[in-house]
JSON list of C-alpha atoms in Angstrom, two decimals:
[
{"chain": "N", "resi": 1, "resn": "UNK", "atom": "CA", "xyz": [-69.35, -24.52, -51.07]},
{"chain": "N", "resi": 2, "resn": "UNK", "atom": "CA", "xyz": [-69.61, -21.62, -48.68]},
{"chain": "N", "resi": 3, "resn": "UNK", "atom": "CA", "xyz": [-73.12, -20.44, -47.99]},
{"chain": "N", "resi": 4, "resn": "UNK", "atom": "CA", "xyz": [-75.19, -18.31, -45.66]},
{"chain": "N", "resi": 5, "resn": "UNK", "atom": "CA", "xyz": [-78.74, -19.18, -44.72]},
{"chain": "N", "resi": 6, "resn": "UNK", "atom": "CA", "xyz": [-81.37, -17.27, -42.81]},
{"chain": "N", "resi": 7, "resn": "UNK", "atom": "CA", "xyz": [-84.08, -19.42, -41.36]},
{"chain": "N", "resi": 8, "resn": "UNK", "atom": "CA", "xyz": [-87.11, -17.22, -41.71]},
{"chain": "N", "resi": 9, "resn": "UNK", "atom": "CA", "xyz": [-88.10, -15.11, -44.67]},
{"chain": "N", "resi": 10, "resn": "UNK", "atom": "CA", "xyz": [-90.93, -13.34, -42.88]},
{"chain": "N", "resi": 11, "resn": "UNK", "atom": "CA", "xyz": [-91.56, -12.68, -39.22]},
{"chain": "N", "resi": 12, "resn": "UNK", "atom": "CA", "xyz": [-94.57, -10.87, -37.81]},
{"chain": "N", "resi": 13, "resn": "UNK", "atom": "CA", "xyz": [-94.70, -9.98, -34.16]},
{"chain": "N", "resi": 14, "resn": "UNK", "atom": "CA", "xyz": [-96.25, -7.50, -31.77]},
{"chain": "N", "resi": 15, "resn": "UNK", "atom": "CA", "xyz": [-94.55, -4.61, -30.07]},
{"chain": "N", "resi": 16, "resn": "UNK", "atom": "CA", "xyz": [-92.70, -5.62, -26.90]},
{"chain": "N", "resi": 17, "resn": "UNK", "atom": "CA", "xyz": [-92.26, -9.18, -28.11]},
{"chain": "N", "resi": 18, "resn": "UNK", "atom": "CA", "xyz": [-88.81, -10.68, -28.25]},
{"chain": "N", "resi": 19, "resn": "UNK", "atom": "CA", "xyz": [-87.11, -11.21, -31.59]},
{"chain": "N", "resi": 20, "resn": "UNK", "atom": "CA", "xyz": [-84.61, -13.83, -32.61]},
{"chain": "N", "resi": 21, "resn": "UNK", "atom": "CA", "xyz": [-83.46, -14.25, -36.20]},
{"chain": "N", "resi": 22, "resn": "UNK", "atom": "CA", "xyz": [-81.37, -17.19, -37.18]},
{"chain": "N", "resi": 23, "resn": "UNK", "atom": "CA", "xyz": [-78.28, -17.16, -39.38]},
{"chain": "N", "resi": 24, "resn": "UNK", "atom": "CA", "xyz": [-76.12, -20.15, -40.21]},
{"chain": "N", "resi": 25, "resn": "UNK", "atom": "CA", "xyz": [-73.16, -20.49, -42.48]},
{"chain": "N", "resi": 26, "resn": "UNK", "atom": "CA", "xyz": [-71.24, -23.37, -43.94]},
{"chain": "N", "resi": 27, "resn": "UNK", "atom": "CA", "xyz": [-67.46, -23.03, -43.74]},
{"chain": "N", "resi": 28, "resn": "UNK", "atom": "CA", "xyz": [-64.86, -24.68, -41.58]},
{"chain": "N", "resi": 29, "resn": "UNK", "atom": "CA", "xyz": [-62.51, -21.73, -41.35]},
{"chain": "N", "resi": 30, "resn": "UNK", "atom": "CA", "xyz": [-62.48, -18.30, -39.78]},
{"chain": "N", "resi": 31, "resn": "UNK", "atom": "CA", "xyz": [-65.26, -15.87, -40.50]},
{"chain": "N", "resi": 32, "resn": "UNK", "atom": "CA", "xyz": [-66.22, -12.27, -39.94]},
{"chain": "N", "resi": 33, "resn": "UNK", "atom": "CA", "xyz": [-69.93, -11.93, -39.22]},
{"chain": "N", "resi": 34, "resn": "UNK", "atom": "CA", "xyz": [-72.31, -9.03, -39.67]},
{"chain": "N", "resi": 35, "resn": "UNK", "atom": "CA", "xyz": [-75.95, -8.14, -39.37]},
{"chain": "N", "resi": 36, "resn": "UNK", "atom": "CA", "xyz": [-77.28, -5.35, -41.54]},
{"chain": "N", "resi": 37, "resn": "UNK", "atom": "CA", "xyz": [-80.72, -3.76, -41.45]},
{"chain": "N", "resi": 38, "resn": "UNK", "atom": "CA", "xyz": [-82.62, -2.08, -44.25]},
{"chain": "N", "resi": 39, "resn": "UNK", "atom": "CA", "xyz": [-85.50, 0.13, -43.16]},
{"chain": "N", "resi": 40, "resn": "UNK", "atom": "CA", "xyz": [-88.19, 0.84, -45.75]},
{"chain": "N", "resi": 41, "resn": "UNK", "atom": "CA", "xyz": [-86.80, 3.17, -48.39]},
{"chain": "N", "resi": 42, "resn": "UNK", "atom": "CA", "xyz": [-83.38, 3.37, -46.79]},
{"chain": "N", "resi": 43, "resn": "UNK", "atom": "CA", "xyz": [-80.00, 1.85, -47.49]},
{"chain": "N", "resi": 44, "resn": "UNK", "atom": "CA", "xyz": [-78.33, -1.01, -45.67]},
{"chain": "N", "resi": 45, "resn": "UNK", "atom": "CA", "xyz": [-77.01, -0.07, -42.25]},
{"chain": "N", "resi": 46, "resn": "UNK", "atom": "CA", "xyz": [-74.72, -2.03, -39.99]},
{"chain": "N", "resi": 47, "resn": "UNK", "atom": "CA", "xyz": [-76.36, -3.29, -36.81]},
{"chain": "N", "resi": 48, "resn": "UNK", "atom": "CA", "xyz": [-73.42, -5.18, -35.37]},
{"chain": "N", "resi": 49, "resn": "UNK", "atom": "CA", "xyz": [-70.37, -7.20, -36.28]},
{"chain": "N", "resi": 50, "resn": "UNK", "atom": "CA", "xyz": [-68.17, -9.96, -34.93]},
{"chain": "N", "resi": 51, "resn": "UNK", "atom": "CA", "xyz": [-64.52, -10.33, -35.80]},
{"chain": "N", "resi": 52, "resn": "UNK", "atom": "CA", "xyz": [-63.05, -12.08, -32.76]},
{"chain": "N", "resi": 53, "resn": "UNK", "atom": "CA", "xyz": [-63.17, -12.12, -28.97]},
{"chain": "N", "resi": 54, "resn": "UNK", "atom": "CA", "xyz": [-66.35, -12.17, -26.90]},
{"chain": "N", "resi": 55, "resn": "UNK", "atom": "CA", "xyz": [-68.89, -14.13, -28.95]},
{"chain": "N", "resi": 56, "resn": "UNK", "atom": "CA", "xyz": [-71.75, -12.05, -27.58]},
{"chain": "N", "resi": 57, "resn": "UNK", "atom": "CA", "xyz": [-71.74, -8.74, -29.39]},
{"chain": "N", "resi": 58, "resn": "UNK", "atom": "CA", "xyz": [-73.94, -5.76, -28.82]},
{"chain": "N", "resi": 59, "resn": "UNK", "atom": "CA", "xyz": [-75.00, -3.45, -31.57]},
{"chain": "N", "resi": 60, "resn": "UNK", "atom": "CA", "xyz": [-77.08, -0.39, -32.08]},
{"chain": "N", "resi": 61, "resn": "UNK", "atom": "CA", "xyz": [-80.74, 0.02, -31.13]},
{"chain": "N", "resi": 62, "resn": "UNK", "atom": "CA", "xyz": [-80.67, -2.68, -28.47]},
{"chain": "N", "resi": 63, "resn": "UNK", "atom": "CA", "xyz": [-79.72, -5.55, -30.79]},
{"chain": "N", "resi": 64, "resn": "UNK", "atom": "CA", "xyz": [-77.25, -8.24, -29.88]},
{"chain": "N", "resi": 65, "resn": "UNK", "atom": "CA", "xyz": [-75.97, -11.38, -31.52]},
{"chain": "N", "resi": 66, "resn": "UNK", "atom": "CA", "xyz": [-74.19, -14.48, -30.34]},
{"chain": "N", "resi": 67, "resn": "UNK", "atom": "CA", "xyz": [-71.60, -16.35, -32.34]},
{"chain": "N", "resi": 68, "resn": "UNK", "atom": "CA", "xyz": [-71.70, -20.07, -31.62]},
{"chain": "N", "resi": 69, "resn": "UNK", "atom": "CA", "xyz": [-68.80, -21.53, -33.51]},
{"chain": "N", "resi": 70, "resn": "UNK", "atom": "CA", "xyz": [-69.79, -25.16, -32.93]},
{"chain": "N", "resi": 71, "resn": "UNK", "atom": "CA", "xyz": [-73.16, -24.48, -34.51]},
{"chain": "N", "resi": 72, "resn": "UNK", "atom": "CA", "xyz": [-71.87, -22.17, -37.25]},
{"chain": "N", "resi": 73, "resn": "UNK", "atom": "CA", "xyz": [-74.51, -19.72, -36.15]},
{"chain": "N", "resi": 74, "resn": "UNK", "atom": "CA", "xyz": [-74.78, -16.01, -35.53]},
{"chain": "N", "resi": 75, "resn": "UNK", "atom": "CA", "xyz": [-78.31, -15.35, -34.34]},
{"chain": "N", "resi": 76, "resn": "UNK", "atom": "CA", "xyz": [-79.64, -11.85, -33.86]},
{"chain": "N", "resi": 77, "resn": "UNK", "atom": "CA", "xyz": [-81.76, -10.98, -30.83]},
{"chain": "N", "resi": 78, "resn": "UNK", "atom": "CA", "xyz": [-83.67, -8.11, -29.36]},
{"chain": "N", "resi": 79, "resn": "UNK", "atom": "CA", "xyz": [-85.55, -8.53, -26.07]},
{"chain": "N", "resi": 80, "resn": "UNK", "atom": "CA", "xyz": [-88.38, -6.12, -26.85]},
{"chain": "N", "resi": 81, "resn": "UNK", "atom": "CA", "xyz": [-89.14, -4.85, -30.33]},
{"chain": "N", "resi": 82, "resn": "UNK", "atom": "CA", "xyz": [-90.73, -1.59, -31.33]},
{"chain": "N", "resi": 83, "resn": "UNK", "atom": "CA", "xyz": [-92.80, -0.69, -34.35]},
{"chain": "N", "resi": 84, "resn": "UNK", "atom": "CA", "xyz": [-89.74, 1.16, -35.70]},
{"chain": "N", "resi": 85, "resn": "UNK", "atom": "CA", "xyz": [-87.89, -2.18, -35.94]},
{"chain": "N", "resi": 86, "resn": "UNK", "atom": "CA", "xyz": [-89.99, -3.07, -38.96]},
{"chain": "N", "resi": 87, "resn": "UNK", "atom": "CA", "xyz": [-87.34, -3.68, -41.60]},
{"chain": "N", "resi": 88, "resn": "UNK", "atom": "CA", "xyz": [-85.47, -6.31, -43.54]},
{"chain": "N", "resi": 89, "resn": "UNK", "atom": "CA", "xyz": [-82.54, -7.89, -41.76]},
{"chain": "N", "resi": 90, "resn": "UNK", "atom": "CA", "xyz": [-79.57, -9.43, -43.53]},
{"chain": "N", "resi": 91, "resn": "UNK", "atom": "CA", "xyz": [-76.87, -11.66, -42.17]},
{"chain": "N", "resi": 92, "resn": "UNK", "atom": "CA", "xyz": [-73.54, -11.31, -43.99]},
{"chain": "N", "resi": 93, "resn": "UNK", "atom": "CA", "xyz": [-70.36, -13.34, -43.75]},
{"chain": "N", "resi": 94, "resn": "UNK", "atom": "CA", "xyz": [-66.80, -12.85, -44.90]},
{"chain": "N", "resi": 95, "resn": "UNK", "atom": "CA", "xyz": [-65.09, -16.20, -45.32]},
{"chain": "N", "resi": 96, "resn": "UNK", "atom": "CA", "xyz": [-61.52, -15.45, -44.39]},
{"chain": "N", "resi": 97, "resn": "UNK", "atom": "CA", "xyz": [-58.63, -17.16, -46.17]},
{"chain": "N", "resi": 98, "resn": "UNK", "atom": "CA", "xyz": [-60.69, -17.13, -49.35]},
{"chain": "N", "resi": 99, "resn": "UNK", "atom": "CA", "xyz": [-62.35, -13.71, -49.20]},
{"chain": "N", "resi": 100, "resn": "UNK", "atom": "CA", "xyz": [-60.22, -11.91, -46.66]},
{"chain": "N", "resi": 101, "resn": "UNK", "atom": "CA", "xyz": [-60.33, -8.80, -48.79]},
{"chain": "N", "resi": 102, "resn": "UNK", "atom": "CA", "xyz": [-63.91, -8.40, -47.82]},
{"chain": "N", "resi": 103, "resn": "UNK", "atom": "CA", "xyz": [-66.38, -10.07, -50.14]},
{"chain": "N", "resi": 104, "resn": "UNK", "atom": "CA", "xyz": [-69.66, -10.44, -48.31]},
{"chain": "N", "resi": 105, "resn": "UNK", "atom": "CA", "xyz": [-71.95, -13.34, -48.80]},
{"chain": "N", "resi": 106, "resn": "UNK", "atom": "CA", "xyz": [-75.40, -12.33, -47.70]},
{"chain": "N", "resi": 107, "resn": "UNK", "atom": "CA", "xyz": [-78.29, -14.41, -46.55]},
{"chain": "N", "resi": 108, "resn": "UNK", "atom": "CA", "xyz": [-81.59, -13.98, -48.34]},
{"chain": "N", "resi": 109, "resn": "UNK", "atom": "CA", "xyz": [-82.88, -11.65, -45.65]},
{"chain": "N", "resi": 110, "resn": "UNK", "atom": "CA", "xyz": [-85.71, -11.77, -43.13]},
{"chain": "N", "resi": 111, "resn": "UNK", "atom": "CA", "xyz": [-88.57, -9.32, -43.44]},
{"chain": "N", "resi": 112, "resn": "UNK", "atom": "CA", "xyz": [-89.69, -8.34, -39.95]},
{"chain": "N", "resi": 113, "resn": "UNK", "atom": "CA", "xyz": [-93.02, -6.63, -39.39]},
{"chain": "N", "resi": 114, "resn": "UNK", "atom": "CA", "xyz": [-93.81, -5.31, -35.94]},
{"chain": "N", "resi": 115, "resn": "UNK", "atom": "CA", "xyz": [-97.47, -4.58, -35.32]},
{"chain": "N", "resi": 116, "resn": "UNK", "atom": "CA", "xyz": [-98.63, -1.98, -32.79]},
{"chain": "Y", "resi": 1, "resn": "UNK", "atom": "CA", "xyz": [-73.60, 13.92, -46.22]},
{"chain": "Y", "resi": 2, "resn": "UNK", "atom": "CA", "xyz": [-70.30, 12.05, -46.13]},
{"chain": "Y", "resi": 3, "resn": "UNK", "atom": "CA", "xyz": [-71.69, 8.59, -46.83]},
{"chain": "Y", "resi": 4, "resn": "UNK", "atom": "CA", "xyz": [-71.61, 6.53, -50.01]},
{"chain": "Y", "resi": 5, "resn": "UNK", "atom": "CA", "xyz": [-73.60, 8.12, -52.80]},
{"chain": "Y", "resi": 6, "resn": "UNK", "atom": "CA", "xyz": [-74.95, 6.59, -55.98]},
{"chain": "Y", "resi": 7, "resn": "UNK", "atom": "CA", "xyz": [-76.33, 8.18, -59.09]},
{"chain": "Y", "resi": 8, "resn": "UNK", "atom": "CA", "xyz": [-78.90, 7.87, -60.49]},
{"chain": "Y", "resi": 9, "resn": "UNK", "atom": "CA", "xyz": [-81.23, 6.49, -57.85]},
{"chain": "Y", "resi": 10, "resn": "UNK", "atom": "CA", "xyz": [-83.58, 5.15, -60.47]},
{"chain": "Y", "resi": 11, "resn": "UNK", "atom": "CA", "xyz": [-83.06, 4.26, -64.10]},
{"chain": "Y", "resi": 12, "resn": "UNK", "atom": "CA", "xyz": [-85.65, 3.04, -66.56]},
{"chain": "Y", "resi": 13, "resn": "UNK", "atom": "CA", "xyz": [-84.36, 1.89, -69.90]},
{"chain": "Y", "resi": 14, "resn": "UNK", "atom": "CA", "xyz": [-85.42, -0.12, -72.89]},
{"chain": "Y", "resi": 15, "resn": "UNK", "atom": "CA", "xyz": [-84.03, -3.54, -73.61]},
{"chain": "Y", "resi": 16, "resn": "UNK", "atom": "CA", "xyz": [-80.84, -3.31, -75.64]},
{"chain": "Y", "resi": 17, "resn": "UNK", "atom": "CA", "xyz": [-79.75, 0.07, -74.34]},
{"chain": "Y", "resi": 18, "resn": "UNK", "atom": "CA", "xyz": [-76.55, 0.67, -72.40]},
{"chain": "Y", "resi": 19, "resn": "UNK", "atom": "CA", "xyz": [-76.65, 2.10, -68.89]},
{"chain": "Y", "resi": 20, "resn": "UNK", "atom": "CA", "xyz": [-73.97, 3.45, -66.59]},
{"chain": "Y", "resi": 21, "resn": "UNK", "atom": "CA", "xyz": [-74.18, 3.93, -62.85]},
{"chain": "Y", "resi": 22, "resn": "UNK", "atom": "CA", "xyz": [-71.87, 5.96, -60.67]},
{"chain": "Y", "resi": 23, "resn": "UNK", "atom": "CA", "xyz": [-70.74, 5.38, -57.10]},
{"chain": "Y", "resi": 24, "resn": "UNK", "atom": "CA", "xyz": [-68.88, 7.86, -54.91]},
{"chain": "Y", "resi": 25, "resn": "UNK", "atom": "CA", "xyz": [-67.43, 6.10, -51.87]},
{"chain": "Y", "resi": 26, "resn": "UNK", "atom": "CA", "xyz": [-66.57, 7.60, -48.52]},
{"chain": "Y", "resi": 27, "resn": "UNK", "atom": "CA", "xyz": [-63.55, 9.71, -49.35]},
{"chain": "Y", "resi": 28, "resn": "UNK", "atom": "CA", "xyz": [-60.90, 7.94, -47.28]},
{"chain": "Y", "resi": 29, "resn": "UNK", "atom": "CA", "xyz": [-62.04, 4.43, -48.21]},
{"chain": "Y", "resi": 30, "resn": "UNK", "atom": "CA", "xyz": [-59.71, 2.52, -50.49]},
{"chain": "Y", "resi": 31, "resn": "UNK", "atom": "CA", "xyz": [-61.97, -0.46, -51.18]},
{"chain": "Y", "resi": 32, "resn": "UNK", "atom": "CA", "xyz": [-65.10, -0.32, -53.28]},
{"chain": "Y", "resi": 33, "resn": "UNK", "atom": "CA", "xyz": [-67.59, -3.08, -53.99]},
{"chain": "Y", "resi": 34, "resn": "UNK", "atom": "CA", "xyz": [-70.54, -3.55, -56.32]},
{"chain": "Y", "resi": 35, "resn": "UNK", "atom": "CA", "xyz": [-73.45, -5.80, -55.47]},
{"chain": "Y", "resi": 36, "resn": "UNK", "atom": "CA", "xyz": [-76.73, -6.64, -57.16]},
{"chain": "Y", "resi": 37, "resn": "UNK", "atom": "CA", "xyz": [-79.92, -7.24, -55.23]},
{"chain": "Y", "resi": 38, "resn": "UNK", "atom": "CA", "xyz": [-83.05, -8.76, -56.68]},
{"chain": "Y", "resi": 39, "resn": "UNK", "atom": "CA", "xyz": [-86.42, -9.00, -55.01]},
{"chain": "Y", "resi": 40, "resn": "UNK", "atom": "CA", "xyz": [-86.48, -11.40, -52.10]},
{"chain": "Y", "resi": 41, "resn": "UNK", "atom": "CA", "xyz": [-82.75, -11.98, -52.12]},
{"chain": "Y", "resi": 42, "resn": "UNK", "atom": "CA", "xyz": [-79.78, -10.62, -50.31]},
{"chain": "Y", "resi": 43, "resn": "UNK", "atom": "CA", "xyz": [-77.18, -8.59, -52.17]},
{"chain": "Y", "resi": 44, "resn": "UNK", "atom": "CA", "xyz": [-75.00, -10.62, -54.52]},
{"chain": "Y", "resi": 45, "resn": "UNK", "atom": "CA", "xyz": [-71.35, -9.66, -54.96]},
{"chain": "Y", "resi": 46, "resn": "UNK", "atom": "CA", "xyz": [-70.29, -8.53, -58.44]},
{"chain": "Y", "resi": 47, "resn": "UNK", "atom": "CA", "xyz": [-66.84, -6.95, -58.30]},
{"chain": "Y", "resi": 48, "resn": "UNK", "atom": "CA", "xyz": [-64.33, -5.21, -56.07]},
{"chain": "Y", "resi": 49, "resn": "UNK", "atom": "CA", "xyz": [-61.63, -2.55, -56.29]},
{"chain": "Y", "resi": 50, "resn": "UNK", "atom": "CA", "xyz": [-58.75, -1.71, -54.05]},
{"chain": "Y", "resi": 51, "resn": "UNK", "atom": "CA", "xyz": [-57.76, 1.81, -55.01]},
{"chain": "Y", "resi": 52, "resn": "UNK", "atom": "CA", "xyz": [-57.90, 1.80, -58.81]},
{"chain": "Y", "resi": 53, "resn": "UNK", "atom": "CA", "xyz": [-57.15, -1.90, -59.22]},
{"chain": "Y", "resi": 54, "resn": "UNK", "atom": "CA", "xyz": [-60.04, -4.23, -59.96]},
{"chain": "Y", "resi": 55, "resn": "UNK", "atom": "CA", "xyz": [-58.96, -7.25, -57.96]},
{"chain": "Y", "resi": 56, "resn": "UNK", "atom": "CA", "xyz": [-61.98, -9.47, -58.34]},
{"chain": "Y", "resi": 57, "resn": "UNK", "atom": "CA", "xyz": [-64.36, -9.49, -61.25]},
{"chain": "Y", "resi": 58, "resn": "UNK", "atom": "CA", "xyz": [-65.15, -13.13, -61.77]},
{"chain": "Y", "resi": 59, "resn": "UNK", "atom": "CA", "xyz": [-68.62, -12.62, -60.40]},
{"chain": "Y", "resi": 60, "resn": "UNK", "atom": "CA", "xyz": [-69.64, -10.06, -62.95]},
{"chain": "Y", "resi": 61, "resn": "UNK", "atom": "CA", "xyz": [-72.72, -11.60, -64.42]},
{"chain": "Y", "resi": 62, "resn": "UNK", "atom": "CA", "xyz": [-71.65, -11.60, -68.05]},
{"chain": "Y", "resi": 63, "resn": "UNK", "atom": "CA", "xyz": [-69.32, -9.80, -70.41]},
{"chain": "Y", "resi": 64, "resn": "UNK", "atom": "CA", "xyz": [-72.02, -7.17, -70.79]},
{"chain": "Y", "resi": 65, "resn": "UNK", "atom": "CA", "xyz": [-71.09, -5.93, -67.32]},
{"chain": "Y", "resi": 66, "resn": "UNK", "atom": "CA", "xyz": [-67.98, -3.88, -66.70]},
{"chain": "Y", "resi": 67, "resn": "UNK", "atom": "CA", "xyz": [-66.75, -1.62, -63.94]},
{"chain": "Y", "resi": 68, "resn": "UNK", "atom": "CA", "xyz": [-64.04, 0.98, -63.60]},
{"chain": "Y", "resi": 69, "resn": "UNK", "atom": "CA", "xyz": [-62.48, 3.06, -60.89]},
{"chain": "Y", "resi": 70, "resn": "UNK", "atom": "CA", "xyz": [-60.02, 5.12, -62.90]},
{"chain": "Y", "resi": 71, "resn": "UNK", "atom": "CA", "xyz": [-58.51, 7.32, -60.22]},
{"chain": "Y", "resi": 72, "resn": "UNK", "atom": "CA", "xyz": [-59.21, 5.23, -57.18]},
{"chain": "Y", "resi": 73, "resn": "UNK", "atom": "CA", "xyz": [-62.09, 7.42, -56.12]},
{"chain": "Y", "resi": 74, "resn": "UNK", "atom": "CA", "xyz": [-65.50, 7.11, -57.79]},
{"chain": "Y", "resi": 75, "resn": "UNK", "atom": "CA", "xyz": [-66.49, 4.04, -59.74]},
{"chain": "Y", "resi": 76, "resn": "UNK", "atom": "CA", "xyz": [-68.80, 3.31, -62.63]},
{"chain": "Y", "resi": 77, "resn": "UNK", "atom": "CA", "xyz": [-70.71, 0.16, -63.47]},
{"chain": "Y", "resi": 78, "resn": "UNK", "atom": "CA", "xyz": [-71.81, -0.22, -67.06]},
{"chain": "Y", "resi": 79, "resn": "UNK", "atom": "CA", "xyz": [-74.28, -2.70, -68.45]},
{"chain": "Y", "resi": 80, "resn": "UNK", "atom": "CA", "xyz": [-74.33, -3.01, -72.22]},
{"chain": "Y", "resi": 81, "resn": "UNK", "atom": "CA", "xyz": [-77.28, -4.28, -74.24]},
{"chain": "Y", "resi": 82, "resn": "UNK", "atom": "CA", "xyz": [-79.51, -4.48, -71.22]},
{"chain": "Y", "resi": 83, "resn": "UNK", "atom": "CA", "xyz": [-81.93, -7.36, -70.81]},
{"chain": "Y", "resi": 84, "resn": "UNK", "atom": "CA", "xyz": [-85.09, -7.57, -68.72]},
{"chain": "Y", "resi": 85, "resn": "UNK", "atom": "CA", "xyz": [-83.29, -9.91, -66.36]},
{"chain": "Y", "resi": 86, "resn": "UNK", "atom": "CA", "xyz": [-80.89, -7.10, -65.48]},
{"chain": "Y", "resi": 87, "resn": "UNK", "atom": "CA", "xyz": [-83.68, -5.32, -63.62]},
{"chain": "Y", "resi": 88, "resn": "UNK", "atom": "CA", "xyz": [-82.50, -5.11, -60.03]},
{"chain": "Y", "resi": 89, "resn": "UNK", "atom": "CA", "xyz": [-81.07, -2.82, -57.38]},
{"chain": "Y", "resi": 90, "resn": "UNK", "atom": "CA", "xyz": [-77.36, -2.18, -57.87]},
{"chain": "Y", "resi": 91, "resn": "UNK", "atom": "CA", "xyz": [-75.57, -1.42, -54.63]},
{"chain": "Y", "resi": 92, "resn": "UNK", "atom": "CA", "xyz": [-72.19, 0.10, -54.02]},
{"chain": "Y", "resi": 93, "resn": "UNK", "atom": "CA", "xyz": [-70.26, -0.21, -50.78]},
{"chain": "Y", "resi": 94, "resn": "UNK", "atom": "CA", "xyz": [-66.92, 1.03, -49.57]},
{"chain": "Y", "resi": 95, "resn": "UNK", "atom": "CA", "xyz": [-64.56, 0.14, -46.79]},
{"chain": "Y", "resi": 96, "resn": "UNK", "atom": "CA", "xyz": [-61.21, 1.06, -45.35]},
{"chain": "Y", "resi": 97, "resn": "UNK", "atom": "CA", "xyz": [-58.33, -1.24, -44.57]},
{"chain": "Y", "resi": 98, "resn": "UNK", "atom": "CA", "xyz": [-57.00, 1.01, -41.85]},
{"chain": "Y", "resi": 99, "resn": "UNK", "atom": "CA", "xyz": [-57.79, 1.01, -38.17]},
{"chain": "Y", "resi": 100, "resn": "UNK", "atom": "CA", "xyz": [-60.68, -0.79, -36.63]},
{"chain": "Y", "resi": 101, "resn": "UNK", "atom": "CA", "xyz": [-62.96, -0.44, -39.61]},
{"chain": "Y", "resi": 102, "resn": "UNK", "atom": "CA", "xyz": [-61.29, -3.15, -41.64]},
{"chain": "Y", "resi": 103, "resn": "UNK", "atom": "CA", "xyz": [-63.93, -5.14, -43.50]},
{"chain": "Y", "resi": 104, "resn": "UNK", "atom": "CA", "xyz": [-66.85, -3.05, -42.30]},
{"chain": "Y", "resi": 105, "resn": "UNK", "atom": "CA", "xyz": [-68.65, -1.97, -45.44]},
{"chain": "Y", "resi": 106, "resn": "UNK", "atom": "CA", "xyz": [-70.77, 1.13, -45.78]},
{"chain": "Y", "resi": 107, "resn": "UNK", "atom": "CA", "xyz": [-73.50, 0.91, -48.36]},
{"chain": "Y", "resi": 108, "resn": "UNK", "atom": "CA", "xyz": [-74.98, 3.51, -50.65]},
{"chain": "Y", "resi": 109, "resn": "UNK", "atom": "CA", "xyz": [-78.70, 3.88, -51.35]},
{"chain": "Y", "resi": 110, "resn": "UNK", "atom": "CA", "xyz": [-78.50, 1.89, -54.56]},
{"chain": "Y", "resi": 111, "resn": "UNK", "atom": "CA", "xyz": [-79.57, 2.44, -58.15]},
{"chain": "Y", "resi": 112, "resn": "UNK", "atom": "CA", "xyz": [-82.79, 0.73, -59.10]},
{"chain": "Y", "resi": 113, "resn": "UNK", "atom": "CA", "xyz": [-82.70, -0.39, -62.72]},
{"chain": "Y", "resi": 114, "resn": "UNK", "atom": "CA", "xyz": [-85.85, -1.27, -64.62]},
{"chain": "Y", "resi": 115, "resn": "UNK", "atom": "CA", "xyz": [-85.44, -2.69, -68.10]},
{"chain": "Y", "resi": 116, "resn": "UNK", "atom": "CA", "xyz": [-88.61, -2.57, -70.18]}
]
C-alpha cells in the first residue's frame, strides 16, 4: 500500500541551527512531492514542490528539498532557522497513475519549535 | 482575499445533530477537495470534485458524510447524526488543471468541529 512517513514528530532547535526533516514514501511509480507548512493559527501553505527535473528544489523562506528517487525520500532542509519557522511541517505525495487527479497523502507532520 | 474560504471557522454541536460546512474555492479552480485532520495527524483525504462532478468519494468516512458542489463553484460537506469521533478540523482545498499550477492545492483555514 502507498504510504508517506515523516521521521520525527517533534523537533526542538535553537535559532541559527540547521534543520532537516525527513520524508519517505512507499510507491514504485511516479510521484509529485510537496512540503506544506502550517504556522500557529494559520492554514496550510505550500513551501515547495517537485514534479520533475532537477531533484533539488528551492522554496519560499529559504527552504529547499532534495528528491532522492533511489531512497524514496524528499527531505526538507533549511541551513539556518529563525524563531518564525516555528510551525508544523507536512510532507504530501501524489501517487501518479493511481491518484493523478491530485489526491494528496500526507505524512503525520513534524512539529518544529525554534527557541531564541 | 482571493484564497480559499471556509465557513464557519468553528462549529460546536451536540451528538446526533446534523452539521453543514461550506467551502468557496479560488474562483478559477475547477478541482475541489475535502480533507479531515485530527490532532497529531496529517490531513486525510475525504472526497474530490472536478467542476460539479464528484469523482472520488470512496474515502468518505461513512454514509453519514456527504458532499455536493452543485454549480461547480462552492461546495458543502454535511455530516448527519454527528458522533464525538467526528470532532476534527475539516479542510477544503482547490486546484487548477491549467498551466503550471496543476496539482498544486491551495488550502482554506478549515472548520473546526467539536461534537459534545
